[in-house]
Coordinates of C-alpha atoms in Angstrom, one line a residue:
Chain A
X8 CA -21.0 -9.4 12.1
X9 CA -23.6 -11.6 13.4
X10 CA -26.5 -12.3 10.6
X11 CA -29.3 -13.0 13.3
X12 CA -28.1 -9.2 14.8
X13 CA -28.4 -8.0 11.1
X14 CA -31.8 -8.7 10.4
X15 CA -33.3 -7.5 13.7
X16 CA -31.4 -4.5 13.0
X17 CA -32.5 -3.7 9.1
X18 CA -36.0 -4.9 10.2
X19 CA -36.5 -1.9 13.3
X20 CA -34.5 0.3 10.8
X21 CA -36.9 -0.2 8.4
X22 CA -39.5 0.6 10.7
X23 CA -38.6 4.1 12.0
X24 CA -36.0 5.2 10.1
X25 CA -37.1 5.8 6.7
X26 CA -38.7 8.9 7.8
X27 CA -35.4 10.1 9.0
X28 CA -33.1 9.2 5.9
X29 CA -31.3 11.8 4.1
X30 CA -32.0 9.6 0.9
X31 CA -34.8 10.0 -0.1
X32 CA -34.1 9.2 -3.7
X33 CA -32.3 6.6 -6.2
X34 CA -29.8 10.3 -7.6
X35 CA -29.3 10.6 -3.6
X36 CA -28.3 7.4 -3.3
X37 CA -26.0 7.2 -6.2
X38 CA -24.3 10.7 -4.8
X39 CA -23.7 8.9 -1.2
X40 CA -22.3 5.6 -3.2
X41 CA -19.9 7.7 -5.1
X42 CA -18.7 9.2 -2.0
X43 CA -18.6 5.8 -0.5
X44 CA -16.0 5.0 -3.0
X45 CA -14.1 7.7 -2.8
X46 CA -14.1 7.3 0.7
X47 CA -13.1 3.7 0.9
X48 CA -10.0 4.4 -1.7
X49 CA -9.0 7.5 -0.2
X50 CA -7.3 5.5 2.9
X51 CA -5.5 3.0 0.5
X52 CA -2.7 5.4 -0.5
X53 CA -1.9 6.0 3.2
X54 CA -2.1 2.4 4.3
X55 CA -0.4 1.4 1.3
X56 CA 2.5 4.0 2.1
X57 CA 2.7 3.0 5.3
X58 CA 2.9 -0.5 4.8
X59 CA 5.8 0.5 2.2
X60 CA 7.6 2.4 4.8
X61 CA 8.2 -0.5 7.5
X62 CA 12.0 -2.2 6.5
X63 CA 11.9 -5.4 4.8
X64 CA 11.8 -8.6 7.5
X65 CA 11.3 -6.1 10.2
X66 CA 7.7 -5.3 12.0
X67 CA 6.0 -8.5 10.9
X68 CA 3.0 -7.3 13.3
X69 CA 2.8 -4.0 11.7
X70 CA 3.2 -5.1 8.4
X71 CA 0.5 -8.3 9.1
X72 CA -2.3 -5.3 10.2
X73 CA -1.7 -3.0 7.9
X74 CA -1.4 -5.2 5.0
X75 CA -4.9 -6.8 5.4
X76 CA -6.8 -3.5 6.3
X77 CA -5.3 -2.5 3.0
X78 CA -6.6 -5.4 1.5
X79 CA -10.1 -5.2 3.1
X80 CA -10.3 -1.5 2.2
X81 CA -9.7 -2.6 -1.6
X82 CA -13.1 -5.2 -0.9
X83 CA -15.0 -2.8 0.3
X84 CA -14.1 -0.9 -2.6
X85 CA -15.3 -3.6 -4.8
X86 CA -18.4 -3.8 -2.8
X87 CA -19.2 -0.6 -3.1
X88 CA -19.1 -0.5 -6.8
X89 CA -20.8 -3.0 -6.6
X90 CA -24.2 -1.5 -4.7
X91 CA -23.6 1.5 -7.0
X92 CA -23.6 -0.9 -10.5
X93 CA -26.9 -2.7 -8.7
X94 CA -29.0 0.7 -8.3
X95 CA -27.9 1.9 -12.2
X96 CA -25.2 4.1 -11.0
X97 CA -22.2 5.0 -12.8
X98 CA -18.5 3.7 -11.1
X99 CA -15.7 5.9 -12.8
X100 CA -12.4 5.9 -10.3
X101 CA -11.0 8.1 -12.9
X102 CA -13.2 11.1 -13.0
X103 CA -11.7 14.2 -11.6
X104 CA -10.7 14.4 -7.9
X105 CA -11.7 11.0 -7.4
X106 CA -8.6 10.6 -5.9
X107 CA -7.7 13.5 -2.8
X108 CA -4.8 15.3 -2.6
X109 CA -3.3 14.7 0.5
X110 CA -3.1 15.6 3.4
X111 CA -7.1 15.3 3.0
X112 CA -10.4 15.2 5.0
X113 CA -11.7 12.2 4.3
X114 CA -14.6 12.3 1.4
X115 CA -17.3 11.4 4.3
X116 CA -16.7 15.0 5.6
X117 CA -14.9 14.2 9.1
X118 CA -13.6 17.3 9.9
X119 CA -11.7 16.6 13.2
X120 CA -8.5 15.3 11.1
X121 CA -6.8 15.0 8.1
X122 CA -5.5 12.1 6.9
X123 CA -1.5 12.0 5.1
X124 CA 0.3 10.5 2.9
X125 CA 3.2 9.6 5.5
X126 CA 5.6 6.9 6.9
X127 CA 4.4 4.6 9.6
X128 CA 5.1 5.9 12.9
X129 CA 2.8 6.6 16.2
X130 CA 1.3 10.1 14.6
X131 CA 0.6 7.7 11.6
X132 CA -1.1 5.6 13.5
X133 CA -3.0 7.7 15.5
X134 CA -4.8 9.3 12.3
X135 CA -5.3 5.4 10.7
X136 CA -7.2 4.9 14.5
X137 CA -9.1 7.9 13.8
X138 CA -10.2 6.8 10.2
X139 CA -11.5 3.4 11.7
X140 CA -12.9 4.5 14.7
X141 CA -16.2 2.9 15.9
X142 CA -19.4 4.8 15.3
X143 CA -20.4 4.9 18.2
X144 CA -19.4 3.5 22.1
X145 CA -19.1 -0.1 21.9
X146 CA -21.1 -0.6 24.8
X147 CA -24.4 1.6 23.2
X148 CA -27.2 0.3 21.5
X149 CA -26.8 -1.7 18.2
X150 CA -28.3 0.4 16.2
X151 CA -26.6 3.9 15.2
X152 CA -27.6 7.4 15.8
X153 CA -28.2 10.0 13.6
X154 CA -24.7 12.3 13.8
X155 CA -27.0 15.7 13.8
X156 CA -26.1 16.5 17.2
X157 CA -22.8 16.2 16.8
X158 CA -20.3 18.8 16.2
X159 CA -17.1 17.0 16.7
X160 CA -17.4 14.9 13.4
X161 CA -16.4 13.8 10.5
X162 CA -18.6 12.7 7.6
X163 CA -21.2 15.3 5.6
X164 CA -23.7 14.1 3.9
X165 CA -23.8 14.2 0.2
X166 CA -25.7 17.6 -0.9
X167 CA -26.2 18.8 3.0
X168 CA -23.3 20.3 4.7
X169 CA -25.0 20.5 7.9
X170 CA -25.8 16.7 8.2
X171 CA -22.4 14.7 9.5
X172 CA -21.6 11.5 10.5
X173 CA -19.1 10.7 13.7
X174 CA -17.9 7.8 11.6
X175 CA -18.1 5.7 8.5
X176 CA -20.2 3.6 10.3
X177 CA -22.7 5.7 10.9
X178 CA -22.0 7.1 6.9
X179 CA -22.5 3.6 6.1
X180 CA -25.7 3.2 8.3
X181 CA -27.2 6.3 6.8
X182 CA -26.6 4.2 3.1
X183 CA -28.3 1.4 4.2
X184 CA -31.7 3.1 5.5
X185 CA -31.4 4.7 2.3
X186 CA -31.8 1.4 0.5
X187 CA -34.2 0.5 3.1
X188 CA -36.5 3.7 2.1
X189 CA -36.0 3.3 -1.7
X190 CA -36.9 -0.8 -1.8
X191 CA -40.1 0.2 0.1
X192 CA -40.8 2.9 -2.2
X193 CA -39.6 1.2 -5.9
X194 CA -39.9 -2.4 -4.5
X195 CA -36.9 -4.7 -6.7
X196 CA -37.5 -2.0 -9.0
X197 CA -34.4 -0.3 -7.0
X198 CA -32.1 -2.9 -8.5
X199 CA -32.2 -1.8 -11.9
X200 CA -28.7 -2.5 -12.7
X201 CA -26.8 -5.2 -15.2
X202 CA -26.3 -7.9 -13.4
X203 CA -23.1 -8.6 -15.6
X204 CA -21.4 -5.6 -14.3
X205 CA -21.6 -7.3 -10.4
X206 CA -18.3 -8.8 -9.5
X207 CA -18.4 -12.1 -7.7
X208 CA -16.0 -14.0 -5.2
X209 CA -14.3 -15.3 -8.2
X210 CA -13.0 -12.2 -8.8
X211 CA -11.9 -11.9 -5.2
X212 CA -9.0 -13.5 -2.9
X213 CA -7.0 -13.5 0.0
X214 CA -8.7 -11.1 2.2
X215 CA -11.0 -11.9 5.2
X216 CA -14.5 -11.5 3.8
X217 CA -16.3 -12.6 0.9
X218 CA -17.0 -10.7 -2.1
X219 CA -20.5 -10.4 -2.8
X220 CA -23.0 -10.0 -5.5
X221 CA -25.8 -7.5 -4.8
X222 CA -28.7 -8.2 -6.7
X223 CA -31.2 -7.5 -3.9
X224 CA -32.1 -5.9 -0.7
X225 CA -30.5 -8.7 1.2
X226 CA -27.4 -8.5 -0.9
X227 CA -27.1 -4.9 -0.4
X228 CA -27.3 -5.0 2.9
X229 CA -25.1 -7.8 3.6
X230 CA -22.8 -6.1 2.0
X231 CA -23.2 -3.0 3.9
X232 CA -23.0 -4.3 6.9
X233 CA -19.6 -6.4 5.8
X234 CA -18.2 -3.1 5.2
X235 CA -19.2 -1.5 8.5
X236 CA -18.6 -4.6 10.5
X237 CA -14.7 -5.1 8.9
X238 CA -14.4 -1.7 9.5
X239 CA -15.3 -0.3 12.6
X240 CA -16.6 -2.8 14.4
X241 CA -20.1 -1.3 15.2
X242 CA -22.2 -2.7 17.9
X243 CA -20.3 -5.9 17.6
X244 CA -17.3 -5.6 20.0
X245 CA -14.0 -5.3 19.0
X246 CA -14.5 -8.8 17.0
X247 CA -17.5 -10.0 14.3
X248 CA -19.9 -12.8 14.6
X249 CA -16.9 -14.3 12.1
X250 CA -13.9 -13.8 15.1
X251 CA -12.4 -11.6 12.7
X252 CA -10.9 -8.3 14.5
X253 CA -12.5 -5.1 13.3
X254 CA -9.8 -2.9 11.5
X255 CA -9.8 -0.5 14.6
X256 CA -8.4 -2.8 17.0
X257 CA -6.5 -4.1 14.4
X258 CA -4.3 -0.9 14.5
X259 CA -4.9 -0.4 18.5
X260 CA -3.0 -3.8 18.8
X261 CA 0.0 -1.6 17.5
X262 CA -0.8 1.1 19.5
X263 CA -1.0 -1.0 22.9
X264 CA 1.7 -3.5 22.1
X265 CA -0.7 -6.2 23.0
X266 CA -2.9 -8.5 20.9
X267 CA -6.1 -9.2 21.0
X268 CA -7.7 -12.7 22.1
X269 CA -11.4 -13.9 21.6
X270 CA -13.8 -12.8 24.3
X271 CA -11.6 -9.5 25.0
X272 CA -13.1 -6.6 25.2
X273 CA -12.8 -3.4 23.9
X274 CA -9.6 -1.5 24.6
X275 CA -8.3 -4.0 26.8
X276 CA -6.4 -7.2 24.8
X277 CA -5.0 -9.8 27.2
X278 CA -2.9 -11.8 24.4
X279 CA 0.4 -12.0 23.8
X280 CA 2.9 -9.1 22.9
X281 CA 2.6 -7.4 19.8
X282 CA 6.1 -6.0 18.9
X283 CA 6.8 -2.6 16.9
X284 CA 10.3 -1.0 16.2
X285 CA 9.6 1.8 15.2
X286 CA 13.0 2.8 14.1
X287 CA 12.8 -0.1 11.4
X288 CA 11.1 2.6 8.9
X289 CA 11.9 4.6 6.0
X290 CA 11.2 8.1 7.1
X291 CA 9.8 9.2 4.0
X292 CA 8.5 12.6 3.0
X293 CA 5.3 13.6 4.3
X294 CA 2.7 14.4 1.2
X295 CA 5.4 14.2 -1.4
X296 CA 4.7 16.0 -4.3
X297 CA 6.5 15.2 -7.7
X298 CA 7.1 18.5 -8.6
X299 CA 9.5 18.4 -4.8
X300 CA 12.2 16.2 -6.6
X301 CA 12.8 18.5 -9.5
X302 CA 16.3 18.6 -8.7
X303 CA 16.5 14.6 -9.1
X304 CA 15.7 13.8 -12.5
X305 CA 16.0 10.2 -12.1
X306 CA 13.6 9.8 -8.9
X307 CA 11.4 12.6 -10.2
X308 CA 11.1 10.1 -13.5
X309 CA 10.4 7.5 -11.3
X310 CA 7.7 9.4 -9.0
X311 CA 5.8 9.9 -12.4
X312 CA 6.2 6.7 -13.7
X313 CA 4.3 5.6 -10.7
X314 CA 1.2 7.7 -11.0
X315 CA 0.9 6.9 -14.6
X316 CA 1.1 3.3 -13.6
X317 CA -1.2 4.1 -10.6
X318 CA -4.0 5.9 -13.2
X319 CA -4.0 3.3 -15.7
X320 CA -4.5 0.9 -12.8
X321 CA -7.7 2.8 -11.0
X322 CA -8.7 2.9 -15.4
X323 CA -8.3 -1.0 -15.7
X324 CA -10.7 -1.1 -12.5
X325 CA -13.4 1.1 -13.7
X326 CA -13.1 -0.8 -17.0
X327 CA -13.7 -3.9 -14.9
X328 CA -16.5 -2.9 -12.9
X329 CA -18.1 -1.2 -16.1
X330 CA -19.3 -4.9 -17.6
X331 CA -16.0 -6.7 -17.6
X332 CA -15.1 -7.8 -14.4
X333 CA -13.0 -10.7 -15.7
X334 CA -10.5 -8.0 -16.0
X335 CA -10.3 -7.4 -11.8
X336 CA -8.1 -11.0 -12.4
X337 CA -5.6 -9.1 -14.8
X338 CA -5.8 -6.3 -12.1
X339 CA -4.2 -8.6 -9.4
X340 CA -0.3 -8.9 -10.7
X341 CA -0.7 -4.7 -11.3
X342 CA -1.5 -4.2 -7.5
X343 CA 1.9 -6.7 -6.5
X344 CA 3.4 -4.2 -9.5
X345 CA 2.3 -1.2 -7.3
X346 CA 4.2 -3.0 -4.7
X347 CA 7.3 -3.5 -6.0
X348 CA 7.4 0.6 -8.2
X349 CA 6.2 2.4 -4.4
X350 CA 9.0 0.3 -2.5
X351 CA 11.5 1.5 -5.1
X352 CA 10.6 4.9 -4.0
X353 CA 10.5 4.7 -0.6
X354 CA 14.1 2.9 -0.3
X355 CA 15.5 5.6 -2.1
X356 CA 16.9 8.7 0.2
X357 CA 16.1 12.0 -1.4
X358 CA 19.7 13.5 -1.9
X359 CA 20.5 16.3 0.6
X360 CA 17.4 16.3 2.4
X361 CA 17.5 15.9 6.4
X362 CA 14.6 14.4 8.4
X363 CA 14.8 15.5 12.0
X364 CA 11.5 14.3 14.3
X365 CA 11.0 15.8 18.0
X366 CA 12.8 13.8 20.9
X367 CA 9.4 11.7 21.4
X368 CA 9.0 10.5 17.5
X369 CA 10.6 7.4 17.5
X370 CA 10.9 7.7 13.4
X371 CA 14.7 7.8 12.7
X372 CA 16.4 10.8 11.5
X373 CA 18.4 11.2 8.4
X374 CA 17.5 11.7 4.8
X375 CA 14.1 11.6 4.2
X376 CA 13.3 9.0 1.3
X377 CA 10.9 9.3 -1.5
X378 CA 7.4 8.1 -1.4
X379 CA 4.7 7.7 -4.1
X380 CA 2.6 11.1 -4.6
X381 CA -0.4 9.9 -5.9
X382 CA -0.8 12.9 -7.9
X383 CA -3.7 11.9 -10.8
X384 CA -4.7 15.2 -11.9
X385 CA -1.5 16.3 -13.7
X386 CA -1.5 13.1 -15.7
Chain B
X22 CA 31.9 4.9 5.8
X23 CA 30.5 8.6 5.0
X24 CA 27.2 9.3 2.3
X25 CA 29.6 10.1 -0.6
X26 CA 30.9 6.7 -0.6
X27 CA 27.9 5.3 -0.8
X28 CA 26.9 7.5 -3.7
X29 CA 30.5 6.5 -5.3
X30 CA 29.2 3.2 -5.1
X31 CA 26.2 3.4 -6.4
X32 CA 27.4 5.5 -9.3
X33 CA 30.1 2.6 -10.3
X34 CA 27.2 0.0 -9.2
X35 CA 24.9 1.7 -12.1
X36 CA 27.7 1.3 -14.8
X37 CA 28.2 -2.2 -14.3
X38 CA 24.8 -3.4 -13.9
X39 CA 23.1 -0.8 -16.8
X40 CA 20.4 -0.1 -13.8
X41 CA 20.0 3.8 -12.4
X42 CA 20.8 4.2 -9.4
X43 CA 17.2 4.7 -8.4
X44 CA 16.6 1.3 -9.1
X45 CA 19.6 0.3 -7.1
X46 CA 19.0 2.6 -4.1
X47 CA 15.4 1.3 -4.6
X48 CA 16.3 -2.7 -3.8
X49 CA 17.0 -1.1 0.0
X50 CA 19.8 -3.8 -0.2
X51 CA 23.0 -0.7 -1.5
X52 CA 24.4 -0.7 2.1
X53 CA 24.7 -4.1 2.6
X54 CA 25.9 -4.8 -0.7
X55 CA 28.9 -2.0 0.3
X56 CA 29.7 -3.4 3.6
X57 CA 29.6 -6.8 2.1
X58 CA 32.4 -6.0 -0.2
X59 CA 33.9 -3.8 2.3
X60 CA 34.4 -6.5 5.0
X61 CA 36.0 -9.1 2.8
X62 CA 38.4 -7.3 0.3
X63 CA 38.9 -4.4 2.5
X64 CA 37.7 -0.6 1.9
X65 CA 41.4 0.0 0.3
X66 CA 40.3 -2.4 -2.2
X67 CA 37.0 -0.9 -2.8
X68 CA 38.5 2.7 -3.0
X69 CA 41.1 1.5 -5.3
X70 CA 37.7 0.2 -7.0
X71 CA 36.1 3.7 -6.6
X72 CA 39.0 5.4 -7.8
X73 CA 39.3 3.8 -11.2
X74 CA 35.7 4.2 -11.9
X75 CA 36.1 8.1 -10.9
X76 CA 39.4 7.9 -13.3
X77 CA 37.0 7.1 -16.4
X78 CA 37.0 10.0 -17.7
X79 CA 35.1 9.2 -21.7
X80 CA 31.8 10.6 -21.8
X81 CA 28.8 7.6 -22.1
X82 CA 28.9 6.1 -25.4
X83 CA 31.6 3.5 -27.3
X84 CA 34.9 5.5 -26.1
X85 CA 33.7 4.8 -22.2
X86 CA 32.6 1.0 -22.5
X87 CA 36.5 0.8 -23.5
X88 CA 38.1 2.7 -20.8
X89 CA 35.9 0.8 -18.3
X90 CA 36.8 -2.2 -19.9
X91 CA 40.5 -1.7 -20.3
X92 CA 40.9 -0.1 -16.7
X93 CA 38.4 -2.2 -14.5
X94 CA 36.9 -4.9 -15.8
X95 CA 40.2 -6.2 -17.5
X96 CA 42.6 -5.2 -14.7
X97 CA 43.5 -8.2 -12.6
X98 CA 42.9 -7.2 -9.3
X99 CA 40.0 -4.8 -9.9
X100 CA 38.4 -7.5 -12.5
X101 CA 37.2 -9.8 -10.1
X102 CA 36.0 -7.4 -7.3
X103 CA 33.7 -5.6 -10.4
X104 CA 32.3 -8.6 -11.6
X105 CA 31.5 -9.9 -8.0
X106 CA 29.4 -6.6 -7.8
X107 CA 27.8 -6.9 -10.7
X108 CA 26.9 -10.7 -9.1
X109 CA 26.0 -9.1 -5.8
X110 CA 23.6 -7.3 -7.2
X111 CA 21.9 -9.3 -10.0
X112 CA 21.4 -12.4 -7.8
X113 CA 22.2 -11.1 -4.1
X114 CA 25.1 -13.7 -3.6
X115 CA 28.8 -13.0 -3.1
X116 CA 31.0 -15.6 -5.2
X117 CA 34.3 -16.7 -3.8
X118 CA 36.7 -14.4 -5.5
X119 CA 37.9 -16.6 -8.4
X120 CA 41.4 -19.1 -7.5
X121 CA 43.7 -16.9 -9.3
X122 CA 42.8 -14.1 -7.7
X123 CA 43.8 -15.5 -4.2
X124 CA 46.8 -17.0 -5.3
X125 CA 48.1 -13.4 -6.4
X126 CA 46.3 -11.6 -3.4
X127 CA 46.1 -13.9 -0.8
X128 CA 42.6 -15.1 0.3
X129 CA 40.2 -13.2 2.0
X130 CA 38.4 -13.9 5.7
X131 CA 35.1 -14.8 5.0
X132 CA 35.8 -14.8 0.7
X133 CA 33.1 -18.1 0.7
X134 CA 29.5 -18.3 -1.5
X135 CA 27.2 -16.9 0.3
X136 CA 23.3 -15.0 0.0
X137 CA 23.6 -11.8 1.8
X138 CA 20.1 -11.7 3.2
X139 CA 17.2 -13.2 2.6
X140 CA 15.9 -10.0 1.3
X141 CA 18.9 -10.0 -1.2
X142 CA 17.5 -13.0 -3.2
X143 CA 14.2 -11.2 -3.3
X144 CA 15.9 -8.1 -4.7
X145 CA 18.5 -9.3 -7.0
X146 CA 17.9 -7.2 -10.5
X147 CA 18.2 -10.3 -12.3
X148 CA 14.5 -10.9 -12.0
X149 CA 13.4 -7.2 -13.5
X150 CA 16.1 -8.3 -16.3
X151 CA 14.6 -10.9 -17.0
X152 CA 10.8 -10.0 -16.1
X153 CA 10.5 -12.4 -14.3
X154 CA 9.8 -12.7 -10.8
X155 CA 11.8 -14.6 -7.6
X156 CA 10.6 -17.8 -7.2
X157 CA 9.0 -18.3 -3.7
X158 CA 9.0 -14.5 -2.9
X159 CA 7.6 -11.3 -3.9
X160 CA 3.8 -12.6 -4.7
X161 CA 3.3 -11.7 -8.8
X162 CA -0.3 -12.4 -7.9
X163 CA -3.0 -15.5 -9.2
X164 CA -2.8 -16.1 -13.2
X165 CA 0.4 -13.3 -13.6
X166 CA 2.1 -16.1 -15.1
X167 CA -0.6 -15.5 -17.7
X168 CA 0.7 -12.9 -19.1
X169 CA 4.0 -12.7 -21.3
X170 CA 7.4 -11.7 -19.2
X171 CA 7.4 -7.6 -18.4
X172 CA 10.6 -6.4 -19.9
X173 CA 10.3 -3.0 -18.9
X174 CA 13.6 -2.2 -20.1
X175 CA 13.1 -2.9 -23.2

């Protein structure tokens, strides 16, 4: 996103909007951050599945997109906890339901869809579409609307069913006139928190966008507005002041077989093909459950041994972003070990099961394979 | 080649290498690794394989190793071909079947050294065995060489 763009923006937010934010104080804020980070993990067991599902040395384009939105989704994570550890708030990716069951809504309250765990495949990527879709027209004003008159939408806001967002964007905009309200109210009072609990860009690699402290009001926003801008590409076009591709037409590359080139615009990419076999996919269950491969001991063994490795993963991460975030370094080699225990799964048929998809679902029949569940609660 | 030969050969694969077969089935690399062997012994030669695991009849445990070895490993024809599966899957590479083997059998088409797939190297088991991990492939991740070696089976 564009920096000049930002500050106009937050400036005339600031002006008119804190009278219409729905947070209104610092326990408000801390609700809609905890949200936020429920939100941004809940789409990294799908991706991550997805990803899984694509047959090694096969779909290089799918795998490229999917792989760094995963990867982006994780910084956003990590920015998130972040703003949260700044205003005092308490980061816990253990607590109860922290992580959805799928298929789920997504923790912003969009209600039009639900979101699976499933194989990669054009219904698959329809839904990921849907989960970064722009907050509003690309061609509308920079700044977002309030979602109240909306009915087609996603997001609820924290304590107020009736108050919905279209997009994460325009949950993410709502956060940031939140900060804006509260710094004007508290001054740098807002930023309360230990400083030692931030994690910096040291602790943060090989994904488009810089991992930033927030200390401040410029911070925070920043970071906001990384998030958003990565994400959904608001009021920015289909690419960022930085000529990276917002994750939305990141996917809709896939969708249109076409990549996109600078200076395209939305919805219509002009650069070179962008390939997808969709037959080069393990057609794996769709919301596996553990307790669905009773009759498989072995792979039922392995299922589990995934979500325990999966919970003390998410338990090393709250460790790290409660005052020790030297440990997010340790936390690297676990995510590759992720890798390698979900692609075990996936490659492995589940015996005697059939997987038959309708004439137009170019996923290939035959026996569907395991996936990983993601199941935390019976742990 | 029909499902249950596949599963025949992932049971025998899982007795010579000491991995499950949901670690084998889990590489992706089990139906390559069959057609591999299947294409340059022959499938008579793999079912004759099959067979003589099936034959085993010792439950797991002292008894078995010793029918396995007497029966398979130490057999002269079958010998070679189980050991060259073990090799398939702990480094991905098909060895030429040994001299004396061809000089009894006659040699094979397409019996040479060879990696099956690039994806093979990346999969052999010889890198959880050793908890270690595939130099060049498979990404461990900044400073995992920090850490001691995961022997997970251990």
């Amino acid at each position: 996103m564009s920096d000049t763009s930002t500050n106009n923006d937050t400036t005339a937010k600031t002006d008119d909007t804190t009278s219409t934010t729905a947070i209104t104080t610092i326990e408000a804020l801390h609700e809609y951050l905890g949200r936020a980070m429920q939100l941004e993990h809940a789409t990294i067991p799908p991706y991550l599945t997805a990803l899984y599902s694509l047959h090694p040395q096969t779909n290089s384009a799918a795998n490229q997109v999917l792989r760094v939105v995963a990867v982006e989704e994780m910084l956003h994570l990590t920015s998130v906890a972040n703003l949260m550890n700044a205003v005092g708030g308490q980061v816990d990716l253990t607590a109860p339901g922290f992580v959805p069951e799928f298929p789920t809504y997504l923790p912003d309250g969009e209600e039009d869809f639900q979101v699976n765990l499933a194989c990669f495949s054009p219904a698959t990527l329809e839904t990921f579409l849907k989960i970064e879709r722009p907050a509003a027209a690309p061609d509308e004003a920079r700044r977002l609307m309030p979602a109240r008159r909306r009915t087609d939408i996603m997001v609820t806001a924290p304590g107020d069913p009736e108050l919905r967002y279209y997009s994460i964007g325009e949950f993410y905009a709502e956060i940031e006139r939140g900060f804006n309200y509260l710094h004007d109210r508290h001054g740098d009072q807002l930023f309360s928190g230990d400083p030692t609990h931030q994690a910096g860009p040291e602790y943060y690699y090989s994904g488009g966008g810089e991992l930033r402290r927030v200390v401040d009001i410029d911070s925070a926003r920043s970071s906001i507005e990384l998030i958003i801008g990565q994400g959904e590409g608001v009021g920015t076009g289909a690419f960022d002041a930085e000529n990276e591709l917002a994750h939305y037409y990141r996917f809709e590359q896939l969708k249109l077989g076409r990549y996109y080139q600078l200076g395209d615009e939305p919805h219509h990419p002009t650069g070179p093909d962008c390939e997808v076999d969709w037959s080069a996919v393990y057609p794996t269950q769709t919301n596996p459950r553990v307790g669905d491969l009773s009759g498989f001991p072995e792979l039922q063994e392995t299922a589990v041994s995934f979500n325990r490795f999966y919970a003390d993963f998410l338990a090393l991460l709250t460790k790290a972003f409660n005052g020790e975030p030297e440990l997010l370094i340790e936390a690297v080699p676990k995510m590759f070990e992720i890798r390698n225990k979900a692609t075990v799964l996936i490659r492995n048929p589940i015996p005697g099961s059939s997987a038959t998809h309708s004439a137009a679902d170019p996923t290939p029949d035959g026996p569907m394979h395991a996936a990983p569940t993601f199941e935390m609660e019976s742990q | 080649m029909g499902p249950d030969r596949l599963d025949r050969f992932l049971a025998l694969s899982a007795e010579l290498t000491a991995f499950d077969v949901v670690e084998l089935a889990g590489t992706g690399e089990s139906d390559a690794y069959l057609a591999t062997v299947d294409r340059i012994v022959g499938t008579g030669a793999v079912d004759a394989l099959l067979d003589a695991h099936t034959a085993i009849s010792e439950p797991p445990g002292q008894a078995r190793d010793h029918q396995l070895r007497h029966s398979m490993l130490g057999d002269e024809f079958l010998g070679p071909l189980a050991r060259n599966v073990i090799k398939l899957w702990y480094v991905g590479i098909w060895y030429q079947l040994p001299r004396s083997w061809r000089e009894v059998n006659g040699a094979r088409d397409g019996d040479v050294t060879f990696t099956i797939s690039a994806n093979a190297y990346t999969q052999g088991l010889l890198w959880p065995a050793v908890g270690a991990n595939p130099a060049g492939a498979r990404a461990p991740g900044w400073a995992s060489w920090t850490e001691p070696p995961r022997l997970a089976k251990l």
